[in-house]
C-alpha cells in the first residue's frame, strides 16, 4: 500500500500544493488507512488546465479508438477486481461481495459506453430550398464531477465513462474519505491508453476542492451526486456561472405493497430496499407503505427477515463518522416522536464490532406520515412503515414527499402497477422487484431528488450539447 494517496493530474500522481493530508479511517474498525491529499485551489487549477489542454485532441480522437480505450479500461477494471474491491472495502467497510458487485458494475459502464461512442447523432432539417440545416451533438469540454462516499468507484465510472465516450475530459473530486478506488481507476485508465490530462482526480474537501471545481471558468458542466444541501450550494455557483448541472440528490422512496402481492418476494425485496449498502444509497426504499389489511402481518415478516441480517457481514458500517452520528440523532428523534421500534433502534451491540461505525437494522412500524423520521432522508438501514387503505391513498402518501427518486410497487394486478407507475412522482418505478436496473437504465430524480439523468443512452445527451448548422447555398 502506498504511504499516501496523491492527486492524479495529467497522467501522473501529484502531491497536493498545500502539502497537507488527512488520515483515512476504515469505518469497520476505526483504524487509519492512508494519508489522503488535502488539495487546494491551485491543484484544481492545475487539473483543469491539464484537462483543457487535452480536450481538443480527445474530442477529435478517432471515435473507434476512443471506444477501444474505454473497452480496455473495462477489461482492466475486471482484471484488477480483487484489488479494487480491497480498496473499496477499506474505505467504506462494506461487505466484500457488495464491493465486488460494484466493481463489475463499474466495468460494465465503460463497456456499455465504449460501444456507443458514435451514438450521439443529429438530424437533417429540410426547411427551404437552397438550405441545408443539420444538428450535431458536441462535448462540453471540461466536465467537473463530484462524487459521494457511498459507492465511490461505481459513481466515478457512472459519470466518467459517458463523459469520455462523448469526447469530454474530466476533473473529478471523490468524497474526502473514500478516494482510493477513484485514484486506482485513473491509474488503470492511463495504463489502458487514455491520453494524459483526459481524466484527472483532485482529492480534498468539498468546501475547497469541490467549490473550486464548480467555480472554475474552464469547467463547462458539472455532474454532482450528494446531499440536497450541498447540491443547492453547487447549484448556486452554477447559476451564477450559467453552466448546466446534473444533480443526483437524496430520496425517501416509497415502496408500496398491496394485499394481492407475492408477499414472500415483497418482504425479501423490502429488506433489500432499505438495508442494501446499510441504507446508504440515495435510491433506498425507506418508506414501506403496506395495505392496511396486511400491514401488521407483513411488517412482522419484514422484521423477521431483517432481524436475520448480520451486522458486520451482511450489513456494513456507516461509512463516515458524521453519518454514524446522524443516524443516532434520528434514533433519538424517533424516541421523541414516540415511534415504535419493531427492530433495532440503536448502535450495534456486538462487542466485536465496537471499533466500527455499526448500527442495527431498524424498523419503526406504523408511524404517522408527519413524523420527521417518515419524511427526512436518514441514510442508514432504517425503515418506517405506514398503512394505506386503497390505491388512491397509496399514491397520495407516496407523493407526499419533498423527494422523488424511486418507488416500488408490489401487486399482481398489472393494470394497477401501470396506473401507479404513471401517477408516482419519481424518476424510476420498480414493479415486483427493488432494482434500479442495469447500466442501460436511465437514472435521476424528480423534485428535490435532482434533475438530469445518469446512466443509459440518456446520459450521453446530458454530456453533450446540441449545435444547429444552417447552410444557405
Ligand atoms: P454528505 O453530507 O453525505 O457527505 P455531501 O453532499 O456533502 O454529502 O458530499 C458529496 C460530495 O460533495 C463530496 O465529494 C463532498 O466533498 C462534496 N462537497 C461537499 N461540500 C461541497 C461544496 N460546498 N461544493 C462542492 N462540493 C462539495
Short mmCIF file of C-alpha atoms and ligand atoms in Angstrom, two decimals:
data_model
loop_
_atom_site.label_atom_id
_atom_site.label_comp_id
_atom_site.label_asym_id
_atom_site.label_seq_id
_atom_site.Cartn_x
_atom_site.Cartn_y
_atom_site.Cartn_z
CA UNK A 1 0.00 0.00 0.00
CA UNK A 2 1.41 3.46 -0.82
CA UNK A 3 2.16 5.71 2.12
CA UNK A 4 -0.14 8.38 0.82
CA UNK A 5 -2.87 8.90 -1.72
CA UNK A 6 -1.97 11.65 -4.19
CA UNK A 7 -3.94 13.52 -6.83
CA UNK A 8 -3.88 12.17 -10.37
CA UNK A 9 -3.25 15.03 -12.79
CA UNK A 10 -2.10 14.92 -16.39
CA UNK A 11 -1.41 11.19 -16.23
CA UNK A 12 0.72 11.22 -13.08
CA UNK A 13 0.49 11.12 -9.29
CA UNK A 14 0.77 14.68 -7.94
CA UNK A 15 1.25 15.64 -4.31
CA UNK A 16 -1.07 18.49 -3.27
CA UNK A 17 0.25 22.05 -3.50
CA UNK A 18 -0.83 22.53 0.12
CA UNK A 19 1.47 19.69 1.28
CA UNK A 20 -1.44 18.79 3.57
CA UNK A 21 -3.03 15.38 4.11
CA UNK A 22 -5.95 13.99 6.06
CA UNK A 23 -5.97 10.49 7.52
CA UNK A 24 -8.33 7.94 6.05
CA UNK A 25 -10.16 5.75 8.55
CA UNK A 26 -11.57 2.29 7.94
CA UNK A 27 -15.16 2.64 9.22
CA UNK A 28 -15.41 -1.04 10.08
CA UNK A 29 -12.69 -0.89 12.73
CA UNK A 30 -11.65 2.73 13.22
CA UNK A 31 -8.09 2.03 12.09
CA UNK A 32 -6.16 4.56 10.00
CA UNK A 33 -5.73 3.53 6.39
CA UNK A 34 -3.81 6.01 4.26
CA UNK A 35 -2.94 9.70 4.22
CA UNK A 36 -5.13 11.46 1.69
CA UNK A 37 -4.11 14.61 -0.18
CA UNK A 38 -6.00 17.66 1.12
CA UNK A 39 -5.69 19.76 -2.01
CA UNK A 40 -6.40 23.42 -2.61
CA UNK A 41 -7.44 25.77 -5.41
CA UNK A 42 -4.04 25.55 -7.13
CA UNK A 43 -4.42 21.79 -7.60
CA UNK A 44 -7.85 22.24 -9.14
CA UNK A 45 -6.42 24.87 -11.46
CA UNK A 46 -3.59 22.54 -12.44
CA UNK A 47 -6.04 19.71 -13.15
CA UNK A 48 -8.45 21.87 -15.14
CA UNK A 49 -5.53 23.29 -17.14
CA UNK A 50 -4.29 19.77 -17.96
CA UNK A 51 -7.82 18.73 -18.91
CA UNK A 52 -8.33 21.75 -21.10
CA UNK A 53 -5.01 21.18 -22.85
CA UNK A 54 -6.03 17.63 -23.74
CA UNK A 55 -9.64 18.44 -24.66
CA UNK A 56 -9.30 19.16 -28.37
CA UNK A 57 -7.17 16.13 -29.12
CA UNK A 58 -9.54 13.84 -27.19
CA UNK A 59 -12.61 15.30 -28.84
CA UNK A 60 -11.10 14.69 -32.28
CA UNK A 61 -9.58 11.32 -31.42
CA UNK A 62 -10.95 8.73 -33.86
CA UNK A 63 -14.13 7.55 -32.19
CA UNK A 64 -13.37 3.86 -32.72
CA UNK A 65 -10.09 4.33 -30.90
CA UNK A 66 -11.87 6.17 -28.07
CA UNK A 67 -14.14 3.15 -27.82
CA UNK A 68 -11.20 0.74 -27.80
CA UNK A 69 -9.60 2.64 -24.92
CA UNK A 70 -12.84 2.53 -22.93
CA UNK A 71 -13.05 -1.21 -23.61
CA UNK A 72 -9.53 -1.65 -22.33
CA UNK A 73 -10.44 0.30 -19.17
CA UNK A 74 -13.36 -2.10 -18.63
CA UNK A 75 -11.05 -5.09 -19.07
CA UNK A 76 -8.52 -3.61 -16.73
CA UNK A 77 -11.17 -3.00 -14.03
CA UNK A 78 -12.15 -6.67 -14.26
CA UNK A 79 -8.53 -7.86 -14.18
CA UNK A 80 -7.97 -5.78 -11.04
CA UNK A 81 -11.32 -6.57 -9.42
CA UNK A 82 -9.83 -8.07 -6.27
CA UNK A 83 -7.53 -5.14 -5.66
CA UNK A 84 -10.28 -2.59 -6.33
CA UNK A 85 -12.65 -4.44 -4.00
CA UNK A 86 -9.96 -4.47 -1.29
CA UNK A 87 -9.58 -0.70 -1.56
CA UNK A 88 -13.33 -0.13 -1.55
CA UNK A 89 -13.78 -2.36 1.50
CA UNK A 90 -11.02 -0.47 3.29
CA UNK A 91 -12.57 2.94 2.53
CA UNK A 92 -16.21 2.04 3.16
CA UNK A 93 -16.27 -1.13 5.29
CA UNK A 94 -18.94 -2.61 3.01
CA UNK A 95 -19.20 -6.39 2.60
CA UNK A 96 -16.68 -7.70 0.08
CA UNK A 97 -19.36 -9.31 -2.10
CA UNK A 98 -21.07 -5.92 -2.39
CA UNK A 99 -17.79 -4.26 -3.34
CA UNK A 100 -17.08 -6.91 -5.97
CA UNK A 101 -20.53 -6.39 -7.47
CA UNK A 102 -19.88 -2.66 -7.69
CA UNK A 103 -16.52 -3.24 -9.37
CA UNK A 104 -18.20 -5.39 -12.01
CA UNK A 105 -20.83 -2.71 -12.50
CA UNK A 106 -18.10 -0.11 -12.95
CA UNK A 107 -16.54 -2.21 -15.71
CA UNK A 108 -19.98 -2.53 -17.29
CA UNK A 109 -20.29 1.27 -17.56
CA UNK A 110 -17.09 1.51 -19.58
CA UNK A 111 -18.11 -1.44 -21.73
CA UNK A 112 -21.56 -0.05 -22.43
CA UNK A 113 -20.39 3.43 -23.40
CA UNK A 114 -17.40 2.04 -25.34
CA UNK A 115 -19.91 0.63 -27.80
CA UNK A 116 -21.81 3.90 -28.09
CA UNK A 117 -19.07 6.37 -28.98
CA UNK A 118 -20.76 7.17 -32.31
CA UNK A 119 -24.25 7.30 -30.96
CA UNK A 120 -24.89 10.98 -30.28
CA UNK A 121 -26.13 11.87 -33.75
CA UNK A 122 -28.02 14.84 -35.16
CA UNK A 123 -30.89 15.49 -37.56
CA UNK A 124 -31.14 16.95 -41.02
CA UNK A 125 -33.93 19.50 -41.37
CA UNK A 126 -35.50 20.11 -44.75
CA UNK A 127 -36.93 23.63 -44.36
CA UNK A 128 -36.34 25.69 -47.54
CA UNK A 129 -34.78 25.08 -50.93
CA UNK A 130 -31.15 26.17 -51.06
CA UNK A 131 -30.75 25.49 -47.36
CA UNK A 132 -29.12 22.60 -45.64
CA UNK A 133 -29.71 22.53 -41.91
CA UNK A 134 -28.29 19.93 -39.60
CA UNK A 135 -27.81 19.44 -35.90
CA UNK A 136 -24.91 17.78 -34.18
CA UNK A 137 -24.10 16.92 -30.58
CA UNK A 138 -20.81 18.20 -29.22
CA UNK A 139 -18.93 17.62 -25.98
CA UNK A 140 -18.85 20.42 -23.42
CA UNK A 141 -15.09 20.20 -22.89
CA UNK A 142 -14.06 20.04 -19.23
CA UNK A 143 -16.66 18.30 -17.05
CA UNK A 144 -16.43 18.62 -13.26
CA UNK A 145 -17.61 15.51 -11.43
CA UNK A 146 -18.21 15.43 -7.67
CA UNK A 147 -18.99 12.08 -6.09
CA UNK A 148 -20.07 10.92 -2.61
CA UNK A 149 -18.64 8.24 -0.32
CA UNK A 150 -21.33 5.57 -0.52
CA UNK A 151 -20.49 3.79 -3.79
CA UNK A 152 -17.25 5.52 -4.81
CA UNK A 153 -15.91 3.54 -7.77
CA UNK A 154 -19.33 2.99 -9.23
CA UNK A 155 -20.26 6.68 -9.03
CA UNK A 156 -16.99 7.63 -10.68
CA UNK A 157 -17.46 5.11 -13.51
CA UNK A 158 -21.09 6.14 -13.98
CA UNK A 159 -20.07 9.71 -14.81
CA UNK A 160 -16.62 9.29 -16.33
CA UNK A 161 -17.49 6.59 -18.88
CA UNK A 162 -20.26 8.54 -20.71
CA UNK A 163 -18.35 11.82 -20.36
CA UNK A 164 -15.26 10.35 -22.03
CA UNK A 165 -17.28 8.41 -24.62
CA UNK A 166 -18.84 11.65 -25.81
CA UNK A 167 -15.44 13.33 -26.13
CA UNK A 168 -15.30 15.32 -22.90
CA UNK A 169 -12.42 15.50 -20.45
CA UNK A 170 -12.93 15.19 -16.70
CA UNK A 171 -11.79 16.62 -13.39
CA UNK A 172 -13.26 14.51 -10.60
CA UNK A 173 -13.35 15.03 -6.87
CA UNK A 174 -14.29 11.98 -4.82
CA UNK A 175 -15.55 12.33 -1.24
CA UNK A 176 -12.68 13.24 1.07
CA UNK A 177 -12.79 9.92 2.92
CA UNK A 178 -13.03 7.45 0.05
CA UNK A 179 -10.85 8.26 -2.94
CA UNK A 180 -8.70 5.14 -3.22
CA UNK A 181 -10.68 3.38 -5.94
CA UNK A 182 -11.13 6.58 -7.95
CA UNK A 183 -7.38 7.16 -7.99
CA UNK A 184 -6.87 3.49 -8.89
CA UNK A 185 -9.36 3.90 -11.74
CA UNK A 186 -7.46 6.90 -13.10
CA UNK A 187 -4.18 4.97 -12.97
CA UNK A 188 -5.74 1.96 -14.72
CA UNK A 189 -7.23 4.25 -17.36
CA UNK A 190 -3.81 5.78 -18.07
CA UNK A 191 -2.28 2.33 -18.37
CA UNK A 192 -5.10 1.35 -20.72
CA UNK A 193 -4.01 4.12 -23.07
CA UNK A 194 -6.15 7.08 -22.03
CA UNK A 195 -4.15 10.16 -23.01
CA UNK A 196 -2.69 12.28 -20.20
CA UNK A 197 -4.98 15.01 -18.92
CA UNK A 198 -8.22 13.42 -20.13
CA UNK A 199 -9.19 12.13 -16.68
CA UNK A 200 -7.86 13.92 -13.60
CA UNK A 201 -8.69 13.38 -9.94
CA UNK A 202 -8.25 16.01 -7.23
CA UNK A 203 -8.61 14.87 -3.62
CA UNK A 204 -9.74 17.09 -0.79
CA UNK A 205 -12.58 18.82 1.00
CA UNK A 206 -15.85 19.74 -0.67
CA UNK A 207 -15.76 23.31 0.59
CA UNK A 208 -12.38 23.93 -1.08
CA UNK A 209 -11.76 21.48 -3.93
CA UNK A 210 -15.45 20.92 -4.76
CA UNK A 211 -16.23 24.62 -4.78
CA UNK A 212 -13.13 25.39 -6.85
CA UNK A 213 -14.14 22.86 -9.50
CA UNK A 214 -17.66 24.25 -9.87
CA UNK A 215 -16.37 27.84 -9.89
CA UNK A 216 -13.51 27.30 -12.33
CA UNK A 217 -14.16 29.29 -15.53
CA UNK A 218 -12.96 26.45 -17.77
CA UNK A 219 -15.32 23.85 -16.27
CA UNK A 220 -18.33 23.81 -18.60
CA UNK A 221 -20.66 21.34 -16.92
CA UNK A 222 -20.87 19.68 -13.51
CA UNK A 223 -22.27 16.30 -12.52
CA UNK A 224 -22.90 16.21 -8.78
CA UNK A 225 -24.09 13.35 -6.61
CA UNK A 226 -24.65 14.01 -2.90
CA UNK A 227 -26.89 15.70 -0.40
CA UNK A 228 -29.60 18.25 -1.16
CA UNK A 229 -27.84 20.90 0.91
CA UNK A 230 -24.58 20.55 -1.00
CA UNK A 231 -26.47 20.25 -4.29
CA UNK A 232 -28.05 23.61 -3.54
CA UNK A 233 -24.63 25.15 -2.83
CA UNK A 234 -23.26 23.74 -6.09
CA UNK A 235 -26.39 24.93 -7.89
CA UNK A 236 -25.92 28.50 -6.66
CA UNK A 237 -22.44 28.70 -8.15
CA UNK A 238 -23.59 27.01 -11.36
CA UNK A 239 -26.46 29.52 -11.61
CA UNK A 240 -24.03 32.45 -11.34
CA UNK A 241 -21.82 30.90 -14.00
CA UNK A 242 -24.75 29.73 -16.13
CA UNK A 243 -23.39 26.23 -16.60
CA UNK A 244 -25.52 23.10 -16.78
CA UNK A 245 -25.70 20.69 -13.89
CA UNK A 246 -26.77 17.14 -13.32
CA UNK A 247 -27.89 16.80 -9.71
CA UNK A 248 -28.44 13.37 -8.25
CA UNK A 249 -29.54 14.02 -4.68
CA UNK A 250 -31.40 12.28 -1.91
CA UNK A 251 -34.58 10.31 -1.52
CA UNK A 252 -37.15 8.97 0.91
CA UNK A 253 -38.50 6.48 -1.51
CA UNK A 254 -41.83 4.72 -1.09
CA UNK A 255 -42.24 1.00 -1.51
CA UNK A 256 -45.93 0.15 -1.87
CA UNK A 257 -47.18 -3.36 -1.08
CA UNK A 258 -50.76 -4.42 -1.90
CA UNK A 259 -52.51 -7.37 -0.30
CA UNK A 260 -52.55 -9.32 -3.59
CA UNK A 261 -48.75 -9.26 -3.97
CA UNK A 262 -46.40 -12.23 -3.71
CA UNK A 263 -45.76 -11.39 -0.09
CA UNK A 264 -42.69 -13.60 0.37
CA UNK A 265 -40.99 -11.89 -2.54
CA UNK A 266 -42.20 -8.46 -1.45
CA UNK A 267 -40.87 -8.97 2.08
CA UNK A 268 -37.43 -10.02 0.86
CA UNK A 269 -37.28 -7.12 -1.55
CA UNK A 270 -38.47 -4.68 1.12
CA UNK A 271 -35.49 -5.69 3.26
CA UNK A 272 -33.05 -5.39 0.38
CA UNK A 273 -34.57 -2.00 -0.44
CA UNK A 274 -33.77 -0.43 2.90
CA UNK A 275 -30.74 -2.41 4.08
CA UNK A 276 -28.55 -2.71 0.97
CA UNK A 277 -25.29 -0.82 1.49
CA UNK A 278 -26.56 -0.28 5.06
CA UNK A 279 -29.18 2.09 3.69
CA UNK A 280 -26.51 4.42 2.34
CA UNK A 281 -27.89 4.72 -1.17
CA UNK A 282 -29.99 7.55 -2.49
CA UNK A 283 -32.39 5.04 -4.04
CA UNK A 284 -33.05 3.15 -0.78
CA UNK A 285 -36.67 2.18 -0.18
CA UNK A 286 -37.09 3.59 3.30
CA UNK A 287 -40.84 4.24 3.42
CA UNK A 288 -42.76 0.99 3.31
CA UNK A 289 -46.43 1.63 2.54
CA UNK A 290 -48.49 -1.50 3.21
CA UNK A 291 -52.18 -2.10 2.61
CA UNK A 292 -53.87 -1.89 6.00
CA UNK A 293 -55.39 -5.39 5.89
CA UNK A 294 -51.91 -6.98 5.81
CA UNK A 295 -49.82 -4.24 7.41
CA UNK A 296 -49.04 -5.83 10.78
CA UNK A 297 -48.56 -9.33 9.42
CA UNK A 298 -46.39 -8.19 6.52
CA UNK A 299 -44.25 -5.83 8.58
CA UNK A 300 -43.63 -8.63 11.11
CA UNK A 301 -42.37 -10.78 8.23
CA UNK A 302 -40.08 -7.97 7.03
CA UNK A 303 -38.77 -7.55 10.59
CA UNK A 304 -38.09 -11.29 10.84
CA UNK A 305 -36.01 -11.26 7.66
CA UNK A 306 -34.21 -8.05 8.57
CA UNK A 307 -33.56 -9.44 12.05
CA UNK A 308 -31.50 -12.21 10.49
CA UNK A 309 -29.11 -9.77 8.82
CA UNK A 310 -25.74 -9.98 10.49
CA UNK A 311 -24.11 -6.66 11.23
CA UNK A 312 -20.53 -6.77 10.06
CA UNK A 313 -21.25 -9.48 7.49
CA UNK A 314 -24.47 -8.69 5.65
CA UNK A 315 -24.68 -5.08 6.74
CA UNK A 316 -21.64 -2.82 6.68
CA UNK A 317 -20.96 0.15 8.92
CA UNK A 318 -21.95 3.75 8.47
CA UNK A 319 -19.19 4.94 6.18
CA UNK A 320 -18.35 8.23 7.89
CA UNK A 321 -18.39 9.39 11.49
CA UNK A 322 -20.81 12.30 10.77
CA UNK A 323 -23.17 9.78 9.14
CA UNK A 324 -22.93 7.48 12.18
CA UNK A 325 -23.76 10.47 14.39
CA UNK A 326 -26.65 11.50 12.14
CA UNK A 327 -28.29 8.07 12.29
CA UNK A 328 -28.05 8.10 16.08
CA UNK A 329 -29.69 11.52 16.13
CA UNK A 330 -32.58 10.01 14.17
CA UNK A 331 -32.81 7.15 16.70
CA UNK A 332 -33.17 9.82 19.41
CA UNK A 333 -35.67 11.73 17.32
CA UNK A 334 -37.73 8.58 16.77
CA UNK A 335 -37.95 8.13 20.54
CA UNK A 336 -39.03 11.77 20.97
CA UNK A 337 -41.64 11.39 18.24
CA UNK A 338 -43.00 8.31 20.02
CA UNK A 339 -42.21 5.85 17.21
CA UNK A 340 -42.26 2.14 18.00
CA UNK A 341 -39.02 0.31 17.12
CA UNK A 342 -40.12 -3.12 15.98
CA UNK A 343 -36.48 -3.90 15.26
CA UNK A 344 -33.20 -2.30 16.24
CA UNK A 345 -33.10 1.36 17.11
CA UNK A 346 -29.55 1.73 18.38
CA UNK A 347 -25.91 1.26 17.54
CA UNK A 348 -24.72 -2.30 17.22
CA UNK A 349 -24.45 -4.20 20.48
CA UNK A 350 -21.99 -6.75 19.14
CA UNK A 351 -18.79 -6.31 21.17
CA UNK A 352 -16.56 -7.44 18.30
CA UNK A 353 -17.86 -4.52 16.21
CA UNK A 354 -17.36 -1.86 18.86
CA UNK A 355 -14.45 -0.27 16.97
CA UNK A 356 -16.62 0.29 13.89
CA UNK A 357 -19.48 2.60 12.99
CA UNK A 358 -22.19 -0.07 13.05
CA UNK A 359 -25.88 0.49 13.70
CA UNK A 360 -28.66 -2.07 13.90
CA UNK A 361 -31.04 -2.57 11.00
CA UNK A 362 -34.08 -0.73 12.31
CA UNK A 363 -37.81 -0.72 11.62
CA UNK A 364 -40.27 1.81 13.00
CA UNK A 365 -43.69 0.30 12.41
CA UNK A 366 -46.94 2.14 11.85
CA UNK A 367 -45.52 5.66 12.08
CA UNK A 368 -47.53 8.69 11.08
CA UNK A 369 -46.69 10.49 7.88
CA UNK A 370 -45.95 13.85 9.51
CA UNK A 371 -43.18 12.50 11.73
CA UNK A 372 -39.73 13.73 10.68
CA UNK A 373 -38.43 10.14 10.60
CA UNK A 374 -41.10 9.45 7.97
CA UNK A 375 -40.17 12.46 5.85
CA UNK A 376 -36.42 13.05 6.08
CA UNK A 377 -33.63 11.05 4.50
CA UNK A 378 -31.78 9.21 7.27
CA UNK A 379 -29.20 7.45 5.06
CA UNK A 380 -28.87 4.39 7.27
CA UNK A 381 -30.57 0.97 7.48
CA UNK A 382 -33.73 2.49 8.90
CA UNK A 383 -37.22 1.71 7.60
CA UNK A 384 -40.51 3.33 8.52
CA UNK A 385 -43.80 1.61 7.73
CA UNK A 386 -47.21 3.18 7.19
CA UNK A 387 -50.57 1.57 6.43
CA UNK A 388 -52.69 2.73 3.48
CA UNK A 389 -56.28 1.94 2.53
CA UNK A 390 -56.53 1.89 -1.25
CA UNK A 391 -54.70 2.75 -4.44
CA UNK A 392 -55.55 6.45 -4.27
CA UNK A 393 -54.38 6.64 -0.67
CA UNK A 394 -51.14 4.83 -1.55
CA UNK A 395 -50.30 7.23 -4.38
CA UNK A 396 -51.11 10.28 -2.30
CA UNK A 397 -48.89 9.05 0.54
CA UNK A 398 -46.05 8.10 -1.81
CA UNK A 399 -46.12 11.53 -3.45
CA UNK A 400 -46.38 13.36 -0.14
CA UNK A 401 -42.62 13.90 -0.06
CA UNK A 402 -40.10 16.57 -0.96
CA UNK A 403 -38.20 13.86 -2.81
CA UNK A 404 -38.97 11.84 -5.93
CA UNK A 405 -36.16 9.49 -6.78
CA UNK A 406 -37.55 5.95 -6.98
CA UNK A 407 -40.61 3.98 -5.89
CA UNK A 408 -41.60 0.34 -5.74
CA UNK A 409 -44.98 -1.31 -6.17
CA UNK A 410 -45.79 -4.92 -5.39
CA UNK A 411 -49.07 -6.25 -6.78
CA UNK A 412 -50.23 -9.00 -9.12
CA UNK A 413 -52.63 -6.57 -10.79
CA UNK A 414 -50.69 -5.29 -13.79
CA UNK A 415 -53.24 -2.55 -14.51
CA UNK A 416 -52.78 -1.21 -11.01
CA UNK A 417 -48.99 -1.41 -11.32
CA UNK A 418 -49.14 0.63 -14.52
CA UNK A 419 -51.57 3.21 -13.08
CA UNK A 420 -49.30 3.67 -10.09
CA UNK A 421 -46.16 3.90 -12.24
CA UNK A 422 -47.91 6.69 -14.09
CA UNK A 423 -49.07 8.57 -11.00
CA UNK A 424 -45.89 8.36 -8.93
CA UNK A 425 -43.67 11.45 -8.95
CA UNK A 426 -40.30 9.70 -9.23
CA UNK A 427 -37.64 9.14 -11.85
CA UNK A 428 -37.81 5.34 -11.54
CA UNK A 429 -40.58 2.93 -10.58
CA UNK A 430 -39.84 -0.71 -9.80
CA UNK A 431 -42.64 -3.25 -10.19
CA UNK A 432 -42.41 -6.50 -8.20
CA UNK A 433 -38.69 -6.02 -7.55
CA UNK A 434 -36.44 -3.42 -5.98
CA UNK A 435 -33.90 -2.96 -8.71
CA UNK A 436 -32.52 0.17 -10.27
CA UNK A 437 -31.81 -1.89 -13.37
CA UNK A 438 -28.53 -2.16 -15.19
CA UNK A 439 -26.14 0.45 -16.56
CA UNK A 440 -28.51 0.83 -19.52
CA UNK A 441 -31.34 2.19 -17.35
CA UNK A 442 -31.53 5.99 -17.11
CA UNK A 443 -31.49 7.22 -13.53
CA UNK A 444 -32.39 10.52 -11.91
CA UNK A 445 -34.90 12.36 -9.81
CA UNK A 446 -37.98 14.49 -9.56
CA UNK A 447 -38.42 17.30 -7.03
CA UNK A 448 -35.57 17.65 -4.50
CA UNK A 449 -34.03 14.39 -5.70
CA UNK A 450 -32.46 16.39 -8.51
CA UNK A 451 -32.53 16.76 -12.25
CA UNK A 452 -30.76 15.44 -15.31
CA UNK A 453 -30.21 11.76 -15.91
CA UNK A 454 -27.24 9.49 -15.40
CA UNK A 455 -26.83 6.05 -16.97
CA UNK A 456 -28.15 4.68 -20.23
CA UNK A 457 -28.13 6.41 -23.57
CA UNK A 458 -29.89 9.30 -21.88
CA UNK A 459 -26.68 10.27 -20.03
CA UNK A 460 -24.99 10.89 -23.36
CA UNK A 461 -27.45 13.70 -24.03
CA UNK A 462 -26.50 15.26 -20.71
CA UNK A 463 -22.79 15.15 -21.51
CA UNK A 464 -23.25 16.82 -24.90
CA UNK A 465 -24.95 19.95 -26.19
CA UNK A 466 -26.65 20.50 -29.48
CA UNK A 467 -25.44 22.73 -32.30
CA UNK A 468 -27.56 23.64 -35.32
CA UNK A 469 -25.72 24.44 -38.54
CA UNK A 470 -27.63 26.36 -41.21
CA UNK A 471 -26.05 26.30 -44.66
CA UNK A 472 -27.56 28.50 -47.35
CA UNK A 473 -26.37 27.78 -50.86
P1 LIG B 1 -22.53 14.13 2.75
O1 LIG B 1 -23.08 15.26 3.55
O2 LIG B 1 -23.34 12.92 2.83
O3 LIG B 1 -21.06 13.92 2.94
P2 LIG B 1 -22.19 15.83 0.51
O4 LIG B 1 -23.26 16.22 -0.42
O5 LIG B 1 -21.71 16.88 1.44
O6 LIG B 1 -22.71 14.56 1.24
O7 LIG B 1 -20.93 15.26 -0.28
C1 LIG B 1 -20.96 14.81 -1.60
C2 LIG B 1 -19.73 15.34 -2.31
O8 LIG B 1 -19.82 16.74 -2.35
C3 LIG B 1 -18.42 15.02 -1.60
O9 LIG B 1 -17.42 14.78 -2.57
C4 LIG B 1 -18.14 16.32 -0.87
O10 LIG B 1 -16.76 16.51 -0.58
C5 LIG B 1 -18.62 17.32 -1.87
N1 LIG B 1 -18.92 18.65 -1.32
C6 LIG B 1 -19.21 18.97 -0.03
N2 LIG B 1 -19.43 20.31 0.09
C7 LIG B 1 -19.25 20.84 -1.15
C8 LIG B 1 -19.35 22.16 -1.69
N3 LIG B 1 -19.67 23.20 -0.93
N4 LIG B 1 -19.13 22.33 -3.01
C9 LIG B 1 -18.84 21.27 -3.81
N5 LIG B 1 -18.72 20.01 -3.35
C10 LIG B 1 -18.93 19.78 -2.05
#
